[in-house]
mmCIF file of N, CA and C in Angstrom:
data_model
loop_
_atom_site.group_PDB
_atom_site.id
_atom_site.type_symbol
_atom_site.label_atom_id
_atom_site.label_comp_id
_atom_site.label_asym_id
_atom_site.label_seq_id
_atom_site.Cartn_x
_atom_site.Cartn_y
_atom_site.Cartn_z
ATOM 1 N N VAL P 1 -116.090 46.616 6.654
ATOM 2 C CA VAL P 1 -117.335 47.056 6.589
ATOM 3 C C VAL P 1 -118.199 46.194 7.872
ATOM 4 N N GLN P 2 -118.426 46.966 8.603
ATOM 5 C CA GLN P 2 -119.095 46.362 9.884
ATOM 6 C C GLN P 2 -120.857 46.804 9.594
ATOM 7 N N LEU P 3 -121.633 45.726 9.419
ATOM 8 C CA LEU P 3 -123.214 46.034 9.360
ATOM 9 C C LEU P 3 -123.771 45.447 10.527
ATOM 10 N N VAL P 4 -124.781 46.108 11.572
ATOM 11 C CA VAL P 4 -125.295 45.995 12.437
ATOM 12 C C VAL P 4 -126.618 45.719 12.522
ATOM 13 N N GLU P 5 -127.300 44.743 12.487
ATOM 14 C CA GLU P 5 -129.147 44.873 12.375
ATOM 15 C C GLU P 5 -129.572 45.332 13.854
ATOM 16 N N SER P 6 -130.692 45.669 13.624
ATOM 17 C CA SER P 6 -131.658 45.649 14.981
ATOM 18 C C SER P 6 -133.113 46.012 14.817
ATOM 19 N N GLY P 7 -133.800 45.762 15.501
ATOM 20 C CA GLY P 7 -135.449 46.055 15.237
ATOM 21 C C GLY P 7 -136.370 44.836 15.381
ATOM 22 N N GLY P 8 -135.334 43.588 15.480
ATOM 23 C CA GLY P 8 -136.438 42.462 15.511
ATOM 24 C C GLY P 8 -137.048 42.367 16.577
ATOM 25 N N GLY P 9 -138.190 41.394 16.944
ATOM 26 C CA GLY P 9 -138.559 41.098 17.866
ATOM 27 C C GLY P 9 -140.101 39.910 17.506
ATOM 28 N N SER P 10 -140.893 40.073 18.204
ATOM 29 C CA SER P 10 -141.809 39.133 18.465
ATOM 30 C C SER P 10 -143.381 40.019 18.119
ATOM 31 N N VAL P 11 -143.826 39.474 16.922
ATOM 32 C CA VAL P 11 -145.530 40.486 16.718
ATOM 33 C C VAL P 11 -146.311 39.133 16.387
ATOM 34 N N GLN P 12 -147.545 39.464 16.786
ATOM 35 C CA GLN P 12 -148.519 38.737 16.199
ATOM 36 C C GLN P 12 -148.927 39.119 14.801
ATOM 37 N N ALA P 13 -149.543 37.983 14.020
ATOM 38 C CA ALA P 13 -149.973 38.239 12.600
ATOM 39 C C ALA P 13 -150.700 39.120 12.534
ATOM 40 N N GLY P 14 -150.446 39.973 11.524
ATOM 41 C CA GLY P 14 -150.967 41.004 10.918
ATOM 42 C C GLY P 14 -150.213 42.426 11.639
ATOM 43 N N GLY P 15 -149.126 42.313 12.481
ATOM 44 C CA GLY P 15 -148.658 43.596 13.071
ATOM 45 C C GLY P 15 -147.468 43.719 12.215
ATOM 46 N N SER P 16 -146.705 44.897 12.494
ATOM 47 C CA SER P 16 -145.224 45.577 12.117
ATOM 48 C C SER P 16 -144.104 45.683 12.763
ATOM 49 N N LEU P 17 -143.106 45.521 11.692
ATOM 50 C CA LEU P 17 -141.565 45.909 12.640
ATOM 51 C C LEU P 17 -140.784 46.612 11.275
ATOM 52 N N ARG P 18 -140.256 47.152 12.165
ATOM 53 C CA ARG P 18 -139.115 47.819 11.285
ATOM 54 C C ARG P 18 -137.550 47.644 11.554
ATOM 55 N N LEU P 19 -136.973 47.079 10.651
ATOM 56 C CA LEU P 19 -135.377 46.683 11.028
ATOM 57 C C LEU P 19 -134.624 47.566 10.152
ATOM 58 N N SER P 20 -133.523 47.953 11.057
ATOM 59 C CA SER P 20 -132.806 48.944 10.585
ATOM 60 C C SER P 20 -131.294 47.914 10.778
ATOM 61 N N CYS P 21 -130.402 48.661 9.504
ATOM 62 C CA CYS P 21 -129.010 48.405 9.497
ATOM 63 C C CYS P 21 -128.525 49.319 9.560
ATOM 64 N N SER P 22 -127.390 49.486 10.557
ATOM 65 C CA SER P 22 -126.023 50.720 10.444
ATOM 66 C C SER P 22 -125.052 49.869 9.808
ATOM 67 N N ALA P 23 -124.544 50.833 9.073
ATOM 68 C CA ALA P 23 -123.160 50.711 8.406
ATOM 69 C C ALA P 23 -122.071 51.615 9.182
ATOM 70 N N SER P 24 -120.936 50.776 9.061
ATOM 71 C CA SER P 24 -119.694 51.571 9.712
ATOM 72 C C SER P 24 -119.109 52.257 8.647
ATOM 73 N N GLU P 25 -119.285 52.360 7.496
ATOM 74 C CA GLU P 25 -119.399 53.170 6.403
ATOM 75 C C GLU P 25 -120.454 54.375 5.770
ATOM 76 N N SER P 26 -119.978 55.082 4.879
ATOM 77 C CA SER P 26 -121.002 55.399 4.306
ATOM 78 C C SER P 26 -121.762 54.639 3.304
ATOM 79 N N THR P 27 -123.210 54.791 3.711
ATOM 80 C CA THR P 27 -123.940 53.471 2.570
ATOM 81 C C THR P 27 -123.715 54.217 0.994
ATOM 82 N N ARG P 28 -123.484 55.410 0.689
ATOM 83 C CA ARG P 28 -123.128 55.881 -0.175
ATOM 84 C C ARG P 28 -121.978 55.151 -1.016
ATOM 85 N N SER P 29 -121.378 54.294 -0.280
ATOM 86 C CA SER P 29 -120.607 53.481 -1.186
ATOM 87 C C SER P 29 -120.659 52.343 -1.581
ATOM 88 N N PHE P 30 -121.806 52.173 -1.067
ATOM 89 C CA PHE P 30 -122.429 50.576 -1.758
ATOM 90 C C PHE P 30 -123.400 50.827 -2.927
ATOM 91 N N VAL P 31 -123.138 49.946 -3.778
ATOM 92 C CA VAL P 31 -123.636 49.934 -4.903
ATOM 93 C C VAL P 31 -125.043 49.299 -4.873
ATOM 94 N N CYS P 32 -125.281 48.081 -3.828
ATOM 95 C CA CYS P 32 -126.289 47.210 -3.862
ATOM 96 C C CYS P 32 -126.377 47.297 -2.500
ATOM 97 N N MET P 33 -127.457 47.046 -1.759
ATOM 98 C CA MET P 33 -127.710 46.962 -0.603
ATOM 99 C C MET P 33 -129.177 46.156 0.014
ATOM 100 N N GLY P 34 -129.278 45.052 0.758
ATOM 101 C CA GLY P 34 -130.313 44.177 0.761
ATOM 102 C C GLY P 34 -130.665 43.417 1.827
ATOM 103 N N TRP P 35 -131.665 43.036 2.068
ATOM 104 C CA TRP P 35 -132.109 41.872 3.177
ATOM 105 C C TRP P 35 -132.300 40.455 2.974
ATOM 106 N N PHE P 36 -131.777 39.720 3.388
ATOM 107 C CA PHE P 36 -132.020 38.162 3.316
ATOM 108 C C PHE P 36 -132.481 37.589 4.623
ATOM 109 N N ARG P 37 -133.119 36.198 4.432
ATOM 110 C CA ARG P 37 -133.705 35.517 5.413
ATOM 111 C C ARG P 37 -133.479 33.827 5.633
ATOM 112 N N GLN P 38 -132.890 33.915 6.825
ATOM 113 C CA GLN P 38 -132.627 32.710 7.172
ATOM 114 C C GLN P 38 -133.922 32.077 7.949
ATOM 115 N N THR P 39 -134.178 30.765 7.948
ATOM 116 C CA THR P 39 -134.954 29.966 8.573
ATOM 117 C C THR P 39 -134.316 28.683 9.025
ATOM 118 N N PRO P 40 -134.331 27.896 10.266
ATOM 119 C CA PRO P 40 -133.877 26.565 10.272
ATOM 120 C C PRO P 40 -134.449 25.689 9.537
ATOM 121 N N GLY P 41 -134.022 24.955 8.663
ATOM 122 C CA GLY P 41 -134.390 24.206 7.709
ATOM 123 C C GLY P 41 -134.731 24.544 6.470
ATOM 124 N N LYS P 42 -134.448 25.550 5.868
ATOM 125 C CA LYS P 42 -135.009 26.016 5.038
ATOM 126 C C LYS P 42 -133.775 26.914 4.255
ATOM 127 N N GLN P 43 -133.579 26.813 2.905
ATOM 128 C CA GLN P 43 -132.541 27.885 2.284
ATOM 129 C C GLN P 43 -132.982 29.204 2.338
ATOM 130 N N ARG P 44 -131.849 29.878 2.457
ATOM 131 C CA ARG P 44 -131.906 30.923 2.506
ATOM 132 C C ARG P 44 -132.400 31.779 1.403
ATOM 133 N N GLU P 45 -133.472 32.673 2.099
ATOM 134 C CA GLU P 45 -134.452 33.517 0.520
ATOM 135 C C GLU P 45 -134.225 34.902 0.759
ATOM 136 N N GLY P 46 -133.587 35.642 -0.494
ATOM 137 C CA GLY P 46 -133.779 36.917 -0.721
ATOM 138 C C GLY P 46 -134.757 37.723 -0.435
ATOM 139 N N ILE P 47 -135.024 38.853 0.314
ATOM 140 C CA ILE P 47 -136.309 39.276 0.504
ATOM 141 C C ILE P 47 -136.278 40.679 -0.024
ATOM 142 N N ALA P 48 -135.444 41.657 -0.270
ATOM 143 C CA ALA P 48 -135.189 42.733 -0.631
ATOM 144 C C ALA P 48 -134.033 43.468 -1.057
ATOM 145 N N ALA P 49 -133.671 44.075 -2.349
ATOM 146 C CA ALA P 49 -132.595 44.637 -2.769
ATOM 147 C C ALA P 49 -132.953 46.406 -2.880
ATOM 148 N N ILE P 50 -131.814 47.210 -2.732
ATOM 149 C CA ILE P 50 -131.877 48.498 -2.972
ATOM 150 C C ILE P 50 -130.767 48.916 -3.498
ATOM 151 N N SER P 51 -131.015 49.320 -5.147
ATOM 152 C CA SER P 51 -129.634 50.113 -5.441
ATOM 153 C C SER P 51 -129.082 51.472 -5.448
ATOM 154 N N SER P 52 -127.707 51.721 -5.822
ATOM 155 C CA SER P 52 -127.327 53.036 -5.533
ATOM 156 C C SER P 52 -128.303 54.465 -5.976
ATOM 157 N N ASP P 53 -129.224 53.665 -6.963
ATOM 158 C CA ASP P 53 -129.977 54.907 -7.930
ATOM 159 C C ASP P 53 -131.298 54.496 -6.968
ATOM 160 N N GLY P 54 -131.521 53.901 -6.218
ATOM 161 C CA GLY P 54 -132.724 53.775 -5.593
ATOM 162 C C GLY P 54 -134.027 52.678 -6.397
ATOM 163 N N SER P 55 -133.518 52.294 -7.067
ATOM 164 C CA SER P 55 -134.352 51.228 -7.730
ATOM 165 C C SER P 55 -134.403 49.868 -6.509
ATOM 166 N N THR P 56 -135.403 49.299 -6.292
ATOM 167 C CA THR P 56 -135.856 48.258 -5.436
ATOM 168 C C THR P 56 -136.321 47.192 -5.761
ATOM 169 N N SER P 57 -136.263 45.751 -5.222
ATOM 170 C CA SER P 57 -136.594 44.873 -5.851
ATOM 171 C C SER P 57 -137.190 44.151 -4.923
ATOM 172 N N TYR P 58 -138.565 42.973 -4.810
ATOM 173 C CA TYR P 58 -138.928 42.634 -3.758
ATOM 174 C C TYR P 58 -138.875 41.042 -4.160
ATOM 175 N N THR P 59 -138.945 40.021 -3.215
ATOM 176 C CA THR P 59 -139.437 38.447 -3.797
ATOM 177 C C THR P 59 -141.157 38.779 -3.610
ATOM 178 N N THR P 60 -141.442 37.598 -4.241
ATOM 179 C CA THR P 60 -142.910 37.671 -4.360
ATOM 180 C C THR P 60 -143.349 37.969 -2.964
ATOM 181 N N SER P 61 -143.264 37.058 -2.440
ATOM 182 C CA SER P 61 -144.177 36.942 -0.897
ATOM 183 C C SER P 61 -144.097 37.844 -0.151
ATOM 184 N N VAL P 62 -143.280 39.227 -0.428
ATOM 185 C CA VAL P 62 -143.395 40.267 0.667
ATOM 186 C C VAL P 62 -144.132 41.508 -0.146
ATOM 187 N N LYS P 63 -144.322 41.426 -1.556
ATOM 188 C CA LYS P 63 -144.450 42.638 -2.588
ATOM 189 C C LYS P 63 -145.696 43.173 -1.704
ATOM 190 N N GLY P 64 -145.586 44.375 -1.796
ATOM 191 C CA GLY P 64 -146.782 44.918 -1.221
ATOM 192 C C GLY P 64 -147.190 45.211 0.555
ATOM 193 N N ARG P 65 -146.115 44.510 1.169
ATOM 194 C CA ARG P 65 -146.236 44.364 2.568
ATOM 195 C C ARG P 65 -144.930 44.932 3.072
ATOM 196 N N PHE P 66 -143.857 44.709 2.510
ATOM 197 C CA PHE P 66 -142.358 45.048 2.875
ATOM 198 C C PHE P 66 -141.773 46.470 1.916
ATOM 199 N N THR P 67 -140.982 47.262 2.588
ATOM 200 C CA THR P 67 -140.476 48.193 1.769
ATOM 201 C C THR P 67 -139.358 48.560 2.324
ATOM 202 N N ILE P 68 -137.924 48.642 1.469
ATOM 203 C CA ILE P 68 -136.876 48.402 1.618
ATOM 204 C C ILE P 68 -136.657 50.050 1.414
ATOM 205 N N SER P 69 -135.306 50.753 2.242
ATOM 206 C CA SER P 69 -135.544 51.738 1.894
ATOM 207 C C SER P 69 -133.990 52.113 2.950
ATOM 208 N N GLN P 70 -133.219 53.360 2.259
ATOM 209 C CA GLN P 70 -131.830 53.671 3.094
ATOM 210 C C GLN P 70 -131.702 55.243 3.189
ATOM 211 N N ASP P 71 -131.242 55.700 4.196
ATOM 212 C CA ASP P 71 -130.884 57.111 4.283
ATOM 213 C C ASP P 71 -129.488 57.043 4.501
ATOM 214 N N ASN P 72 -129.314 57.617 3.881
ATOM 215 C CA ASN P 72 -127.263 57.937 3.362
ATOM 216 C C ASN P 72 -126.819 58.811 4.208
ATOM 217 N N ALA P 73 -127.897 59.883 4.867
ATOM 218 C CA ALA P 73 -127.395 60.541 5.795
ATOM 219 C C ALA P 73 -127.001 59.977 7.080
ATOM 220 N N LYS P 74 -127.668 59.087 7.342
ATOM 221 C CA LYS P 74 -128.054 58.290 8.690
ATOM 222 C C LYS P 74 -126.879 56.800 8.465
ATOM 223 N N ASN P 75 -126.459 56.631 7.193
ATOM 224 C CA ASN P 75 -125.635 55.424 6.814
ATOM 225 C C ASN P 75 -126.308 54.046 7.493
ATOM 226 N N THR P 76 -127.965 54.127 7.216
ATOM 227 C CA THR P 76 -128.668 53.169 7.949
ATOM 228 C C THR P 76 -129.858 52.696 6.444
ATOM 229 N N LEU P 77 -129.453 51.510 6.686
ATOM 230 C CA LEU P 77 -130.863 50.863 5.770
ATOM 231 C C LEU P 77 -131.967 50.083 6.272
ATOM 232 N N TYR P 78 -133.399 50.035 5.815
ATOM 233 C CA TYR P 78 -134.177 49.607 6.482
ATOM 234 C C TYR P 78 -134.968 48.742 5.821
ATOM 235 N N LEU P 79 -135.932 48.039 6.523
ATOM 236 C CA LEU P 79 -136.725 46.890 6.144
ATOM 237 C C LEU P 79 -138.149 47.435 6.904
ATOM 238 N N GLN P 80 -139.004 47.839 6.110
ATOM 239 C CA GLN P 80 -140.397 48.154 7.001
ATOM 240 C C GLN P 80 -141.380 46.992 6.470
ATOM 241 N N MET P 81 -141.887 46.007 7.748
ATOM 242 C CA MET P 81 -142.347 45.173 7.379
ATOM 243 C C MET P 81 -144.018 45.179 7.662
ATOM 244 N N ASN P 82 -144.916 45.340 7.133
ATOM 245 C CA ASN P 82 -146.397 45.366 7.606
ATOM 246 C C ASN P 82 -146.729 44.080 7.542
ATOM 247 N N ARG P 83 -148.254 43.966 7.693
ATOM 248 C CA ARG P 83 -149.257 43.063 7.740
ATOM 249 C C ARG P 83 -148.204 41.251 7.928
ATOM 250 N N LEU P 84 -147.531 41.384 8.932
ATOM 251 C CA LEU P 84 -146.653 40.106 8.879
ATOM 252 C C LEU P 84 -147.446 39.100 9.068
ATOM 253 N N LYS P 85 -146.883 37.979 8.460
ATOM 254 C CA LYS P 85 -147.295 36.254 8.281
ATOM 255 C C LYS P 85 -146.364 35.468 9.188
ATOM 256 N N PRO P 86 -146.672 34.607 9.927
ATOM 257 C CA PRO P 86 -145.724 33.430 10.817
ATOM 258 C C PRO P 86 -145.016 32.890 9.607
ATOM 259 N N GLU P 87 -145.441 32.877 8.214
ATOM 260 C CA GLU P 87 -144.078 32.508 7.319
ATOM 261 C C GLU P 87 -143.081 33.508 7.210
ATOM 262 N N ASP P 88 -143.471 34.721 7.522
ATOM 263 C CA ASP P 88 -141.825 35.866 7.697
ATOM 264 C C ASP P 88 -141.235 35.881 8.949
ATOM 265 N N ALA P 89 -141.428 34.879 9.241
ATOM 266 C CA ALA P 89 -140.374 34.538 11.105
ATOM 267 C C ALA P 89 -138.899 34.205 10.038
ATOM 268 N N GLY P 90 -137.933 34.229 11.488
ATOM 269 C CA GLY P 90 -136.716 34.084 10.617
ATOM 270 C C GLY P 90 -135.467 35.249 11.061
ATOM 271 N N MET P 91 -134.089 34.683 10.919
ATOM 272 C CA MET P 91 -133.477 35.793 11.098
ATOM 273 C C MET P 91 -133.116 36.840 9.935
ATOM 274 N N TYR P 92 -133.297 37.898 10.051
ATOM 275 C CA TYR P 92 -132.946 38.571 8.980
ATOM 276 C C TYR P 92 -131.970 39.325 8.934
ATOM 277 N N TYR P 93 -130.885 39.376 8.030
ATOM 278 C CA TYR P 93 -129.729 39.886 7.956
ATOM 279 C C TYR P 93 -129.544 40.766 6.748
ATOM 280 N N CYS P 94 -128.639 41.887 7.130
ATOM 281 C CA CYS P 94 -128.492 43.053 6.068
ATOM 282 C C CYS P 94 -127.019 42.617 5.551
ATOM 283 N N ALA P 95 -126.878 43.095 4.156
ATOM 284 C CA ALA P 95 -125.880 42.828 3.522
ATOM 285 C C ALA P 95 -125.893 44.110 2.350
ATOM 286 N N ALA P 96 -124.562 44.061 1.870
ATOM 287 C CA ALA P 96 -124.097 45.390 0.982
ATOM 288 C C ALA P 96 -122.645 44.680 -0.055
ATOM 289 N N ASP P 97 -123.207 45.580 -0.899
ATOM 290 C CA ASP P 97 -121.726 45.032 -1.838
ATOM 291 C C ASP P 97 -121.721 46.790 -2.838
ATOM 292 N N PRO P 98 -120.208 46.869 -2.432
ATOM 293 C CA PRO P 98 -119.798 48.335 -3.048
ATOM 294 C C PRO P 98 -119.201 48.031 -4.601
ATOM 295 N N ASP P 99 -118.837 46.424 -4.890
ATOM 296 C CA ASP P 99 -118.544 46.425 -6.098
ATOM 297 C C ASP P 99 -119.245 46.894 -7.190
ATOM 298 N N ARG P 100 -118.862 47.369 -8.019
ATOM 299 C CA ARG P 100 -119.578 48.298 -9.184
ATOM 300 C C ARG P 100 -119.853 47.283 -10.299
ATOM 301 N N TYR P 101 -119.450 45.894 -10.542
ATOM 302 C CA TYR P 101 -119.767 45.075 -11.006
ATOM 303 C C TYR P 101 -120.246 43.848 -10.547
ATOM 304 N N SER P 102 -120.262 43.439 -9.638
ATOM 305 C CA SER P 102 -120.884 42.931 -8.839
ATOM 306 C C SER P 102 -122.505 43.251 -8.376
ATOM 307 N N GLY P 103 -122.082 44.356 -7.787
ATOM 308 C CA GLY P 103 -123.327 45.146 -7.120
ATOM 309 C C GLY P 103 -124.369 45.432 -8.372
ATOM 310 N N SER P 104 -123.828 45.469 -9.559
ATOM 311 C CA SER P 104 -124.824 45.798 -10.542
ATOM 312 C C SER P 104 -126.372 45.201 -10.884
ATOM 313 N N TRP P 105 -125.859 43.762 -10.474
ATOM 314 C CA TRP P 105 -126.994 43.030 -10.433
ATOM 315 C C TRP P 105 -127.643 43.035 -9.163
ATOM 316 N N CYS P 106 -128.801 43.921 -8.820
ATOM 317 C CA CYS P 106 -129.046 44.143 -7.458
ATOM 318 C C CYS P 106 -130.699 43.955 -7.642
ATOM 319 N N TYR P 107 -131.034 42.614 -6.972
ATOM 320 C CA TYR P 107 -132.037 42.299 -7.224
ATOM 321 C C TYR P 107 -132.080 41.114 -5.796
ATOM 322 N N SER P 108 -133.378 41.439 -5.619
ATOM 323 C CA SER P 108 -133.935 40.585 -4.059
ATOM 324 C C SER P 108 -132.947 39.286 -3.973
ATOM 325 N N ALA P 109 -132.991 38.629 -5.270
ATOM 326 C CA ALA P 109 -132.303 37.131 -5.111
ATOM 327 C C ALA P 109 -130.778 36.942 -5.207
ATOM 328 N N LYS P 110 -130.266 38.288 -5.327
ATOM 329 C CA LYS P 110 -128.919 38.474 -4.861
ATOM 330 C C LYS P 110 -127.909 37.517 -4.235
ATOM 331 N N SER P 111 -127.167 36.809 -4.035
ATOM 332 C CA SER P 111 -126.569 35.328 -2.694
ATOM 333 C C SER P 111 -125.389 35.845 -2.701
ATOM 334 N N ASP P 112 -124.616 36.936 -3.846
ATOM 335 C CA ASP P 112 -122.889 37.099 -3.516
ATOM 336 C C ASP P 112 -122.823 38.242 -2.805
ATOM 337 N N TRP P 113 -123.215 38.447 -1.592
ATOM 338 C CA TRP P 113 -122.867 39.512 -0.683
ATOM 339 C C TRP P 113 -121.665 39.291 -0.337
ATOM 340 N N PRO P 114 -120.669 40.449 -0.324
ATOM 341 C CA PRO P 114 -119.464 40.634 0.033
ATOM 342 C C PRO P 114 -119.481 40.625 1.512
ATOM 343 N N TYR P 115 -120.477 41.480 2.191
ATOM 344 C CA TYR P 115 -120.667 41.868 3.471
ATOM 345 C C TYR P 115 -121.896 41.305 3.733
ATOM 346 N N ARG P 116 -122.197 41.267 5.061
ATOM 347 C CA ARG P 116 -123.293 41.111 5.709
ATOM 348 C C ARG P 116 -123.290 40.758 7.103
ATOM 349 N N GLY P 117 -124.518 41.329 8.149
ATOM 350 C CA GLY P 117 -124.283 41.286 9.631
ATOM 351 C C GLY P 117 -124.649 40.333 10.351
ATOM 352 N N GLU P 118 -124.714 40.200 11.325
ATOM 353 C CA GLU P 118 -125.220 39.154 12.413
ATOM 354 C C GLU P 118 -126.336 38.746 12.378
ATOM 355 N N GLY P 119 -127.054 39.633 11.913
ATOM 356 C CA GLY P 119 -128.884 39.220 11.939
ATOM 357 C C GLY P 119 -129.536 39.434 12.899
ATOM 358 N N THR P 120 -131.253 39.851 12.743
ATOM 359 C CA THR P 120 -131.858 40.341 13.580
ATOM 360 C C THR P 120 -132.914 38.974 13.479
ATOM 361 N N GLN P 121 -133.580 38.898 15.044
ATOM 362 C CA GLN P 121 -134.369 37.403 14.840
ATOM 363 C C GLN P 121 -135.919 38.256 14.928
ATOM 364 N N VAL P 122 -136.453 37.487 14.037
ATOM 365 C CA VAL P 122 -138.055 38.014 13.832
ATOM 366 C C VAL P 122 -139.169 36.822 13.863
ATOM 367 N N THR P 123 -140.011 37.174 14.821
ATOM 368 C CA THR P 123 -141.151 35.779 15.192
ATOM 369 C C THR P 123 -141.961 36.508 15.196
ATOM 370 N N VAL P 124 -142.963 35.548 14.469
ATOM 371 C CA VAL P 124 -144.534 35.884 14.164
ATOM 372 C C VAL P 124 -145.306 34.684 14.693
ATOM 373 N N SER P 125 -146.291 35.266 15.477
ATOM 374 C CA SER P 125 -147.057 34.157 16.291
ATOM 375 C C SER P 125 -148.270 34.225 15.657
ATOM 376 N N SER P 126 -149.343 33.303 15.264
ATOM 377 C CA SER P 126 -150.766 33.389 14.753
ATOM 378 C C SER P 126 -151.694 33.814 15.634
#
């Protein structure tokens, strides 16, 4: 399984970005997909997750500003990020879990992802 992120970049605080994650196989095969963020010197932070039934989960700091979605016809996962803040900056990774057991726990805090991409950088200036 290959996951390739795109859409990162530099924006000013208050701006928006949409991250995309293209999967090498059908996203219908994943029980859970999600995004997590890594910032130098900080612990990895789960941002959002979406289950195969469409249920979504967000970490508190992004609720109401970020939206996770997936387009199974395009085998693509998205993260729409609005009203960005400097603290949202970091390397954003797409992740997927096809296992019906481990993938059943599909929340933003999930950390046992079998597959992840190489990341896309997000920079937010104040």
